[in-house]
CSV table of C-alpha atoms in Angstrom, one decimal:
chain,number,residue,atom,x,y,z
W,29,UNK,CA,143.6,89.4,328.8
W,30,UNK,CA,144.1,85.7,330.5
W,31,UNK,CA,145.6,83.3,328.4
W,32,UNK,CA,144.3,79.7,329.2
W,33,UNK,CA,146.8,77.5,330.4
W,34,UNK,CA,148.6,75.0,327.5
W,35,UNK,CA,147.4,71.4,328.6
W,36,UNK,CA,150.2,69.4,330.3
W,37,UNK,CA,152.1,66.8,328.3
W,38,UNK,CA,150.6,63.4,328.4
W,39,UNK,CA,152.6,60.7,329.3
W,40,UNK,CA,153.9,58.6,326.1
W,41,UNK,CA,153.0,55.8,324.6
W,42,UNK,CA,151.1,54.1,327.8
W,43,UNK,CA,147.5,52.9,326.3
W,44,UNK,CA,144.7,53.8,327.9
W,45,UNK,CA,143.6,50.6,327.6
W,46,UNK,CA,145.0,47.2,327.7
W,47,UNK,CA,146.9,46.6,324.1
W,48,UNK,CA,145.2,44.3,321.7
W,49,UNK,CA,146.1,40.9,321.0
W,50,UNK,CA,146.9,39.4,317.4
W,51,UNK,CA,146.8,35.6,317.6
W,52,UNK,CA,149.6,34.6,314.9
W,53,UNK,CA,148.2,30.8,313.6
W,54,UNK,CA,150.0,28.9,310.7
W,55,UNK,CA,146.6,28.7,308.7
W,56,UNK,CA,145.0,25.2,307.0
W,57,UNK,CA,143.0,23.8,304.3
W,58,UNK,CA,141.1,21.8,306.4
W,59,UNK,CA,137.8,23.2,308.3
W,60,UNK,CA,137.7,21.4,311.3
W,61,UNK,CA,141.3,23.4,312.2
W,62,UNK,CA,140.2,26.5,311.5
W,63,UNK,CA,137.5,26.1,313.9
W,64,UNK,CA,139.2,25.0,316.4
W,65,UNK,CA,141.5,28.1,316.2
W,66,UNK,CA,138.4,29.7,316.1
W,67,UNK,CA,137.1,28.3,319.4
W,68,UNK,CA,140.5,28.8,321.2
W,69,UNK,CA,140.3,32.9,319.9
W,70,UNK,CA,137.2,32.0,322.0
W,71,UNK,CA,138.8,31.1,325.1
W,72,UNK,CA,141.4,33.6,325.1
W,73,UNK,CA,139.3,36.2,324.9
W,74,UNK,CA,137.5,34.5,328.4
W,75,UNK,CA,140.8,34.8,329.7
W,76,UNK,CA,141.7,38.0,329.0
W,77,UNK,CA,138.4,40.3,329.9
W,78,UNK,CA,138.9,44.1,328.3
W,79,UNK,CA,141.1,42.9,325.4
W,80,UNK,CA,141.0,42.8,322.2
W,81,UNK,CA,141.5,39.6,320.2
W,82,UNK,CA,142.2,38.7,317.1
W,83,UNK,CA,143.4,36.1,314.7
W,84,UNK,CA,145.7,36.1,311.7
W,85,UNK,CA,147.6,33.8,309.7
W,86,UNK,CA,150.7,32.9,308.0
W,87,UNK,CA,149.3,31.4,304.9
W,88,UNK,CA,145.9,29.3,303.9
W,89,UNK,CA,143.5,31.3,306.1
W,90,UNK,CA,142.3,34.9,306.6
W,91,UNK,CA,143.3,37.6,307.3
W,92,UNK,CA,146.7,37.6,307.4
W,93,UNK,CA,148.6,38.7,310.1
W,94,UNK,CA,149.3,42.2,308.9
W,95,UNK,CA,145.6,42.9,307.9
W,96,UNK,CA,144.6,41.6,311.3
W,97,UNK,CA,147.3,43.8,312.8
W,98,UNK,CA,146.2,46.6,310.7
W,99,UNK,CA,142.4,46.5,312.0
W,100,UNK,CA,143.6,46.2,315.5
W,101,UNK,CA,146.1,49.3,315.3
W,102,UNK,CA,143.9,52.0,313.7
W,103,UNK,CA,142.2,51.6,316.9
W,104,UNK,CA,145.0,51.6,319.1
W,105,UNK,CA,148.7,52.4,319.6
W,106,UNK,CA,150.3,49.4,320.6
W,107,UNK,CA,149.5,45.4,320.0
W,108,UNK,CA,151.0,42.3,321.1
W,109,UNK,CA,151.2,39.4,318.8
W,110,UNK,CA,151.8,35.8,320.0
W,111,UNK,CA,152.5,33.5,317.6
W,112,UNK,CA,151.0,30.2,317.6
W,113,UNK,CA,153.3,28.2,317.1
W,114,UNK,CA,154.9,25.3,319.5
W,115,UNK,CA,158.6,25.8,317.8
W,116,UNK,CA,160.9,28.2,316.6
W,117,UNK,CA,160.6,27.8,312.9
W,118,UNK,CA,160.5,29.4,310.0
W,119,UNK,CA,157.3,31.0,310.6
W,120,UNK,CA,158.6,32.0,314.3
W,121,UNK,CA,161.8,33.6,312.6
W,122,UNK,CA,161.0,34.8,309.6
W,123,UNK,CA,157.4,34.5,308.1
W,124,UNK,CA,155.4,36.7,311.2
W,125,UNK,CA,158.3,39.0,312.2
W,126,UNK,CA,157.6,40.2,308.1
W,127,UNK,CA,153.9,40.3,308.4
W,128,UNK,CA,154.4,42.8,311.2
W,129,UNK,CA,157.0,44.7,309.5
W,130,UNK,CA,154.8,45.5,306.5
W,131,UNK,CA,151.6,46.5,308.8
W,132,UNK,CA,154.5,48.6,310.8
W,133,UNK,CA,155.4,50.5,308.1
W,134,UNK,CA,151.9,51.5,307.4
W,135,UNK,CA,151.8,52.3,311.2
W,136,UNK,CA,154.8,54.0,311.8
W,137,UNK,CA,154.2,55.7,315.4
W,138,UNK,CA,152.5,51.8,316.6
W,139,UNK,CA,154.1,49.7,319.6
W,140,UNK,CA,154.1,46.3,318.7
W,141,UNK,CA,155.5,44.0,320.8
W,142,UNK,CA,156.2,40.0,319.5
W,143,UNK,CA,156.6,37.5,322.1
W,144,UNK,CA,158.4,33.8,322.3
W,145,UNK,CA,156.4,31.4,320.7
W,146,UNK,CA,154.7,28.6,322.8
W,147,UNK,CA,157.0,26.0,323.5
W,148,UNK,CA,155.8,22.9,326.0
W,149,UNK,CA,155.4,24.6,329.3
W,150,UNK,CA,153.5,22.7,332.2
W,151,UNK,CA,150.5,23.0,330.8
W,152,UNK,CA,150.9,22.0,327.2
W,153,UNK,CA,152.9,19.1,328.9
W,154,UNK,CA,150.1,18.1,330.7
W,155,UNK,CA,147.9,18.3,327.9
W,156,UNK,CA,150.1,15.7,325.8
W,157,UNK,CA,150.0,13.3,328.9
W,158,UNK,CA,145.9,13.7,329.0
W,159,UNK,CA,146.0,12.7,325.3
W,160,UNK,CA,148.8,9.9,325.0
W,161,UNK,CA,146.4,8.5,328.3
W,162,UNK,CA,143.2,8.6,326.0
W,163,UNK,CA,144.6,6.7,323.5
W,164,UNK,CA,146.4,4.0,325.0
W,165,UNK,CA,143.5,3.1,327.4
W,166,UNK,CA,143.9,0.1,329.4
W,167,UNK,CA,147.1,-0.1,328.4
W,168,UNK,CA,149.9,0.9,331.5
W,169,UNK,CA,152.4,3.6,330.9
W,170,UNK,CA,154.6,1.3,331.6
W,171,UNK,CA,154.4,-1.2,328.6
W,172,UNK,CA,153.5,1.4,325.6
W,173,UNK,CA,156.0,3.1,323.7
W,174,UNK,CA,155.4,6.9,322.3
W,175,UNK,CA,155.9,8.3,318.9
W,176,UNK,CA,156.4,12.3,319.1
W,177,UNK,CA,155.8,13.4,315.7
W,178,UNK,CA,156.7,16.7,315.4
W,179,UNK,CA,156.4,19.3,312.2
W,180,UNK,CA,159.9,19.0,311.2
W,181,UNK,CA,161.5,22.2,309.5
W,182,UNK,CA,165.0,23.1,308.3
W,183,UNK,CA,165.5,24.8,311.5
W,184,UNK,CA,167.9,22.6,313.4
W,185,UNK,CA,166.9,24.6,317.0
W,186,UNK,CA,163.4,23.9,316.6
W,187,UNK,CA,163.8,20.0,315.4
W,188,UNK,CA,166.3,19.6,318.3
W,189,UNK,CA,163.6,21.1,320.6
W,190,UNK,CA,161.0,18.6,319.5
W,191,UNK,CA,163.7,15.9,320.6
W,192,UNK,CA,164.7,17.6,323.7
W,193,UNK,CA,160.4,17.6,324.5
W,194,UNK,CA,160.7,13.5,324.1
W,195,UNK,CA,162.5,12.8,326.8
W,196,UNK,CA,160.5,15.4,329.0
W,197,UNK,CA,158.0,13.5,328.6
W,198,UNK,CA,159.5,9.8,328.4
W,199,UNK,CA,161.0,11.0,331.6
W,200,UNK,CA,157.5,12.3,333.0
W,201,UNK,CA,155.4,9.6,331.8
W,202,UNK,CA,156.6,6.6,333.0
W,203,UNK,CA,156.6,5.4,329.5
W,204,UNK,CA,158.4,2.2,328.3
W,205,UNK,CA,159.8,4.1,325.1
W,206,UNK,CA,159.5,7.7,323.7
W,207,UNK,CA,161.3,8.5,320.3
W,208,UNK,CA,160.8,11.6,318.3
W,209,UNK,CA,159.9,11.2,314.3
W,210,UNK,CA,159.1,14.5,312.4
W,211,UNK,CA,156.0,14.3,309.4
W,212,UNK,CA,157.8,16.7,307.1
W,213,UNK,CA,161.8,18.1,306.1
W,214,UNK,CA,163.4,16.4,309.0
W,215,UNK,CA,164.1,12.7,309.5
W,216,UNK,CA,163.7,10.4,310.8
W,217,UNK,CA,160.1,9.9,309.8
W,218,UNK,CA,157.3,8.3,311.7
W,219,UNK,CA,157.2,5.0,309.5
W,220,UNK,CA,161.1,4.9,310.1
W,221,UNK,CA,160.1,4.8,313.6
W,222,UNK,CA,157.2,2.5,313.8
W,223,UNK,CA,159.8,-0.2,312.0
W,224,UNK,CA,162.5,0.4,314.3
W,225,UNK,CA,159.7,0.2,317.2
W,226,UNK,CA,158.2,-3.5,315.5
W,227,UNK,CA,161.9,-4.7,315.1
W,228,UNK,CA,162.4,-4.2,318.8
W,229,UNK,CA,159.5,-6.3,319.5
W,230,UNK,CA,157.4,-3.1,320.6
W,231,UNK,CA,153.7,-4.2,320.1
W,232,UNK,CA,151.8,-1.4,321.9
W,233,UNK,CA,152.4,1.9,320.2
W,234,UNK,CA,151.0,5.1,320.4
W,235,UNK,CA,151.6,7.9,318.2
W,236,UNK,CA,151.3,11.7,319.5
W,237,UNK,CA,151.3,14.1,316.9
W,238,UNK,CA,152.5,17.1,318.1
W,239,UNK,CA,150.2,19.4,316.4
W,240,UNK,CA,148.1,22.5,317.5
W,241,UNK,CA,145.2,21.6,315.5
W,242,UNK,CA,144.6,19.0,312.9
W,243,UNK,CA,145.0,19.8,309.4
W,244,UNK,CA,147.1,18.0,306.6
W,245,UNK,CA,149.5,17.1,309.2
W,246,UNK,CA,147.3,15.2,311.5
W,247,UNK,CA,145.8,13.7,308.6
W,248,UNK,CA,149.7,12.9,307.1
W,249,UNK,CA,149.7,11.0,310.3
W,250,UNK,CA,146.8,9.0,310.1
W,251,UNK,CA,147.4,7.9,306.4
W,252,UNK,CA,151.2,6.7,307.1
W,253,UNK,CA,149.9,4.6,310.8
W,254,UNK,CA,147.6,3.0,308.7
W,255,UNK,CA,149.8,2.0,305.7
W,256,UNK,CA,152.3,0.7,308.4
W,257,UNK,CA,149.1,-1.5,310.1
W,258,UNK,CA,148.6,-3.0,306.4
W,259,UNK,CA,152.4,-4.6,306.4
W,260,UNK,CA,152.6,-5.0,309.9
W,261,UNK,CA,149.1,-6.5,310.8
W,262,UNK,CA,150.1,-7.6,314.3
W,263,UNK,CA,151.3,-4.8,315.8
W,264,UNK,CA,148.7,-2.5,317.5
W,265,UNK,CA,149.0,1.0,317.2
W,266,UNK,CA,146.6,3.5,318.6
W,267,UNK,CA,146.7,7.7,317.4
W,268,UNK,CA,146.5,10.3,320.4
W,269,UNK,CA,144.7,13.2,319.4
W,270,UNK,CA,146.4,16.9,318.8
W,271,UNK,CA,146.2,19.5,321.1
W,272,UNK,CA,143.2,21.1,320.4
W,273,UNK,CA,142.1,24.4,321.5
W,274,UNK,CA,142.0,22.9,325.4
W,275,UNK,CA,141.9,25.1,328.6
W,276,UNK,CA,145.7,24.5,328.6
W,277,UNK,CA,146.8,26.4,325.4
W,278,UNK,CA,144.2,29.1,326.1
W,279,UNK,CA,146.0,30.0,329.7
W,280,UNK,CA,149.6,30.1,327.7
W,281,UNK,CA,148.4,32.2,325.0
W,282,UNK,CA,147.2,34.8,327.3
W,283,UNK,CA,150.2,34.1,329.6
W,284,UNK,CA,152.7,35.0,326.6
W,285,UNK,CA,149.9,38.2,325.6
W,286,UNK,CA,150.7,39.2,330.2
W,287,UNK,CA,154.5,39.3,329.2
W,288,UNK,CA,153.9,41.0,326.0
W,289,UNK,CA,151.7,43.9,327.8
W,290,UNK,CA,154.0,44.5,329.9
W,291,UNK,CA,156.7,45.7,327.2
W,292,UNK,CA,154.6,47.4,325.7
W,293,UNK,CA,152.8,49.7,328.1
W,294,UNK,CA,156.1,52.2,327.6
W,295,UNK,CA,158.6,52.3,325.3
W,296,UNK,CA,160.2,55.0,327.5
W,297,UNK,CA,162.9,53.1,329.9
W,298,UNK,CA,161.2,49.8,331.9
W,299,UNK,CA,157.8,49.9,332.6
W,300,UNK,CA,157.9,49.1,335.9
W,301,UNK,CA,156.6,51.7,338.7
W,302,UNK,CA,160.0,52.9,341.0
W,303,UNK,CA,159.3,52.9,344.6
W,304,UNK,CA,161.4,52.3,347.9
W,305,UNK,CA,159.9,49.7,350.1
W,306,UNK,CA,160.2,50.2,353.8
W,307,UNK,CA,160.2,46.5,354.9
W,308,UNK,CA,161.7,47.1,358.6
W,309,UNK,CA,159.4,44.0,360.7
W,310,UNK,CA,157.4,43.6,357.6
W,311,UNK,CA,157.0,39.6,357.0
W,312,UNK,CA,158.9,38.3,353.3
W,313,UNK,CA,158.7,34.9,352.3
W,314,UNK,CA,162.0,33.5,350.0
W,315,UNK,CA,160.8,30.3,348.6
W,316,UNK,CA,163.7,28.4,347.6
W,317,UNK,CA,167.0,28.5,349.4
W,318,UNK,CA,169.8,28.7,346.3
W,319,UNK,CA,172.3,30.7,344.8
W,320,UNK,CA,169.8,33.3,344.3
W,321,UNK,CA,168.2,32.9,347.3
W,322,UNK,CA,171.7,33.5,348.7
W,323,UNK,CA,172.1,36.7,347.1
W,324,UNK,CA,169.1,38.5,348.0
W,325,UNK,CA,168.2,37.5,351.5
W,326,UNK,CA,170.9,39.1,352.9
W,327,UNK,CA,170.0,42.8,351.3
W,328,UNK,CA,166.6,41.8,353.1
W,329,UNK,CA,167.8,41.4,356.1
W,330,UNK,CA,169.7,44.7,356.3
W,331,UNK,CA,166.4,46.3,355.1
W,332,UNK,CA,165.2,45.3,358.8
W,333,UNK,CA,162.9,42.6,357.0
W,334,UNK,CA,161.3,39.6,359.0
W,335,UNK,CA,162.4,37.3,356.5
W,336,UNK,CA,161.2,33.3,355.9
W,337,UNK,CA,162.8,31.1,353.7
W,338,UNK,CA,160.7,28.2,352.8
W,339,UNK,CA,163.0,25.4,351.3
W,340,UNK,CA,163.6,22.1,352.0
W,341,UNK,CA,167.2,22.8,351.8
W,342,UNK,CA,169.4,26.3,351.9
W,343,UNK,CA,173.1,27.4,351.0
W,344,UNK,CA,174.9,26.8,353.5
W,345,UNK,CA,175.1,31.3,354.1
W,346,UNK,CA,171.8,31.0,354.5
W,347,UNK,CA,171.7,27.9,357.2
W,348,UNK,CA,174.4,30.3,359.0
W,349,UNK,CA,171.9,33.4,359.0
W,350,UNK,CA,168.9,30.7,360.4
W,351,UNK,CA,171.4,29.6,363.3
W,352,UNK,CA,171.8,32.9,364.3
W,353,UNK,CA,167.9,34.1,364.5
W,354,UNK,CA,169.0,36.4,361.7
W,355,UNK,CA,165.8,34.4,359.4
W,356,UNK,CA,163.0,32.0,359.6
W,357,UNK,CA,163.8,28.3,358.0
W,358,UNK,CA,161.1,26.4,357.3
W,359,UNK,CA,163.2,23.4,355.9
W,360,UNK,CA,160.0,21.9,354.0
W,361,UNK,CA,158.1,22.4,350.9
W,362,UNK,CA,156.5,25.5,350.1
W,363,UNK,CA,152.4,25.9,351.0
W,364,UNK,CA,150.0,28.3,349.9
W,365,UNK,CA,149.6,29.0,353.8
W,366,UNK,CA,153.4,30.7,353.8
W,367,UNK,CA,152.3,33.8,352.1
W,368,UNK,CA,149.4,34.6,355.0
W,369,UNK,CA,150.3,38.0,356.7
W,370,UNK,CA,153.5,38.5,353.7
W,371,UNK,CA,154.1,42.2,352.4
W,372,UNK,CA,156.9,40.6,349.5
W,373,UNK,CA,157.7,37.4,348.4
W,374,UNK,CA,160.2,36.0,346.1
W,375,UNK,CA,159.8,32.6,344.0
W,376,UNK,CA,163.3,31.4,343.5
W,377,UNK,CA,163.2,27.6,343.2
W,378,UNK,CA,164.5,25.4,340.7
W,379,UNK,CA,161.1,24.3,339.6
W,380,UNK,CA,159.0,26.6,337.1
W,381,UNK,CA,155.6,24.7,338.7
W,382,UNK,CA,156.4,25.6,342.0
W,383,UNK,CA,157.4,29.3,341.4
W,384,UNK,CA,154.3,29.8,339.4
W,385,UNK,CA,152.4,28.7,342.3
W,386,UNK,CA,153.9,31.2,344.5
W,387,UNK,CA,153.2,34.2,342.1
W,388,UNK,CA,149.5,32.9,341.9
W,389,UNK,CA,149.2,32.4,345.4
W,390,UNK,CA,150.9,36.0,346.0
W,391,UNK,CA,148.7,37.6,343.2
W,392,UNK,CA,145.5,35.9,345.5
W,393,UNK,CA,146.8,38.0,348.4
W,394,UNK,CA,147.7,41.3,346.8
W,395,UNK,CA,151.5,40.3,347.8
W,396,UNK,CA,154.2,41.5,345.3
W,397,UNK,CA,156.2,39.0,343.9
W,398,UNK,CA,159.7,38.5,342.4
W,399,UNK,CA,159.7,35.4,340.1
W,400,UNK,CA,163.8,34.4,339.3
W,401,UNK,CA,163.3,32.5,336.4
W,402,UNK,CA,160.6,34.1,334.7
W,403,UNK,CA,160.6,37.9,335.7
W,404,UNK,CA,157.7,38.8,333.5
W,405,UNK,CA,155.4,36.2,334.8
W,406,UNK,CA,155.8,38.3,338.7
W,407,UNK,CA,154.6,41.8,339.6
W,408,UNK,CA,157.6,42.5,340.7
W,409,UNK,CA,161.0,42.9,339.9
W,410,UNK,CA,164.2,43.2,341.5
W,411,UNK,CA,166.7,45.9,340.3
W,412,UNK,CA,170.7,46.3,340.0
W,413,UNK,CA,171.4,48.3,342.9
W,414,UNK,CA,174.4,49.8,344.4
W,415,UNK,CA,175.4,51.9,346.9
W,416,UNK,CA,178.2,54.9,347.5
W,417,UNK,CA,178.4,58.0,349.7
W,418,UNK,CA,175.7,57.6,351.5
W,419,UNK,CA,173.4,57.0,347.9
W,420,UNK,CA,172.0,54.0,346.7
W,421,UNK,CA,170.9,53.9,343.2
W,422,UNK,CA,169.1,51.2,341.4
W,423,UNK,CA,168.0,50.4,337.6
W,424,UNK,CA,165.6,48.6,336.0
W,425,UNK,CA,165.3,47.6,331.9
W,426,UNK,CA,162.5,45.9,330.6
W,427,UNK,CA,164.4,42.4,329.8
W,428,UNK,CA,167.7,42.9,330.2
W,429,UNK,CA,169.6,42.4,333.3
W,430,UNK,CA,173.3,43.0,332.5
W,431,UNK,CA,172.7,46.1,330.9
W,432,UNK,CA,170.8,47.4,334.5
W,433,UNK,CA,174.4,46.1,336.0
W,434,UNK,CA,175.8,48.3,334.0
W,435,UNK,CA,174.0,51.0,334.3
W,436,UNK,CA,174.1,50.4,338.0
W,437,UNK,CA,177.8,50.6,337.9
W,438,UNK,CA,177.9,53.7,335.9
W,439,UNK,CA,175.5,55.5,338.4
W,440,UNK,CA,178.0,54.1,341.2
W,441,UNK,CA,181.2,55.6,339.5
W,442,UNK,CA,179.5,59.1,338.8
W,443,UNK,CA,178.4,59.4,342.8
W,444,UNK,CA,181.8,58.1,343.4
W,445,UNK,CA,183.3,61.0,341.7
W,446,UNK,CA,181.1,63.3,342.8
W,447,UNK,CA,182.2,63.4,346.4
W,448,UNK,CA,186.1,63.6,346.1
């Protein structure tokens, strides 16, 4: 009598479906923020077509981020929750890392994987530029000085973040004055601002509040710029609008939900997919021509690759392996045209704008891509390898590069001792 055969093991913890997203929000009083949240769950959802989205919320508004985790996990076995949240606060620290906990331990075999919260990448940046440009209308950059107002918490990271984002953007706004005030905890506060600004014989002010979505906050702003325009009659002073659930926050979201899946597609070693690439007269394009830059080229070059570098200026290693026909230079900046006929690339500049470019433009042409500074924003990554007796070995973590190093040197010693 046959026996039918036992099915084979399935492969653990790897979805069959993208994971959900949980959308961690503060929560509000106040309507009008709650919709927008409402309309930016909206956009993410746009952004990311197969996944599930949610919303849940710290405090004010439903659910809660472990019921909204709850509904999402009794459908699947893994989530990522992003918190939406531009600092590292209380809330980032403390408030949702518990909400998840208490929907874990009612999901004990789940995967759920908690990102870093927002913070002002490019495109929040921009989107505080567009705003701070509405309000001050005709007047220049150049003659109207910024108020950041920020949440303020008792977090001294997340307030020194807030004044650390001033100068970003004093710096890439070409305004006459930026200064950081906070509406809540921290000091100093926006009126102690606005007097230090009049006493300076600043005349054209516009406040930015720093906010998501409006709510109390916003309207805590509102109510303290227009007590100050009651003492000080002469002094003009115009309010930028928050955020707001713009295209903008929408692609961060679901760029910090990308990094997110990709933790939590295994929890079994890295999830990346190990192969050896045979690059020998295969075109790779290096943009950037730096210290790391001047690490990896090299191992490139002994794979037999055609290798360009696209930088307007190299390590001086690398301007030797140009002189002797050993690369390509193309001492310029990089264009999208680069990456035509590439099989790899690598984005290793010193600029976050232009190495998101190059993964984009990569991802456009079903190239691979290595990003340096942000390995989970690439579709590639590049391991810890090392090589004795003939072996070369190689490891790969999900976020944690000196541990692969040491792994790598472990693997080296064990080979090493293998053939005395």
């Amino acid at each position: 009598m046959s026996h039918p055969e036992p099915p084979l093991p399935q492969p653990a913890a790897v979805p069959a479906v993208p994971p959900p997203l949980v959308i961690a929000g503060h929560g509000t009083r106040v309507n009008a923020g709650a919709e927008a949240c409402a309309v930016l769950v909206e956009k993410v959802r746009a952004l990311l077509p197969g996944v599930r989205v949610e919303a849940g919320f710290v405090e004010l508004t439903p659910p809660t981020i472990d019921v909204a985790l709850d509904t999402v996990l009794a459908d699947s076995p893994a989530a990522v929750v992003v918190p939406l949240m531009i600092g590292t606060g209380g809330h980032v620290r403390e408030d949702i890392p518990e909400a998840i906990d208490t929907s874990k331990a009612r999901h004990t075999d789940a995967t759920v994987v908690y990102t870093r919260h927002l913070g002002s990448p490019a495109p929040l940046l921009a989107a505080v530029h567009e705003r701070i440009a509405s309000a001050r209308g005709e007047w220049s950059a150049a003659e109207t000085d910024v108020v950041m107002v920020g949440r303020g918490c008792s977090v001294t990271e997340a307030n020194a973040d807030h004044v650390r984002l001033s100068r970003v953007v004093f710096e890439s706004g070409g305004y006459h004055q930026v200064l950081s005030a906070f509406i809540q905890v921290a000091r100093p506060s926006l009126p102690e601002i606005l007097r230090q600004y009049f006493a300076s014989g600043s005349r054209r002010i516009v406040v930015m509040p720093h906010f998501l979505f409006t709510g109390r906050l916003d309207e805590w702003v509102h109510e303290q710029v227009d007590a100050f325009r009651a003492e000080y009659p002469d002094a003009e002073i115009r309010v930028a609008d928050v955020i707001g659930p713009c295209d903008e926050l929408a692609r961060v979201v679901a760029q910090r939900y990308k990094e997110g899946a990709l933790r939590a597609r295994t929890t079994a070693g890295s999830p990346a997919y190990l192969a050896g690439l045979l690059l020998t007269g295969r075109k790779v394009v290096v943009v950037g021509g730096g210290c790391v830059a001047r690490r990896r080229v090299p191992k490139l070059v002994e794979a037999g690759a055609r290798v360009e570098v696209v930088s307007p200026e190299v390590h001086r290693s690398l301007a030797g392996l140009a002189g002797t026909g050993a690369i390509t230079w193309h001492a310029r900046d990089y264009r999208p045209e680069d990456l035509d006929g590439a099989w790899y690339a690598m984005a290793t500049t010193d600029s976050a704008d232009v190495n998101a470019a190059v993964v984009a433009d990569a991802e456009a042409r079903h190239t691979f891509c290595v990003r340096a500074d942000r390995a989970g924003e690439g579709s590639a990554w590049t391991p810890a390898t090392g090589e004795a007796a003939g072996v070369t070995v190689a490891a790969i973590t999900s976020h944690d590069p000196l541990r692969a190093r040491r792994i790598r040197d472990r693997f080296v010693e064990v080979i090493s001792e293998e053939s005395l």
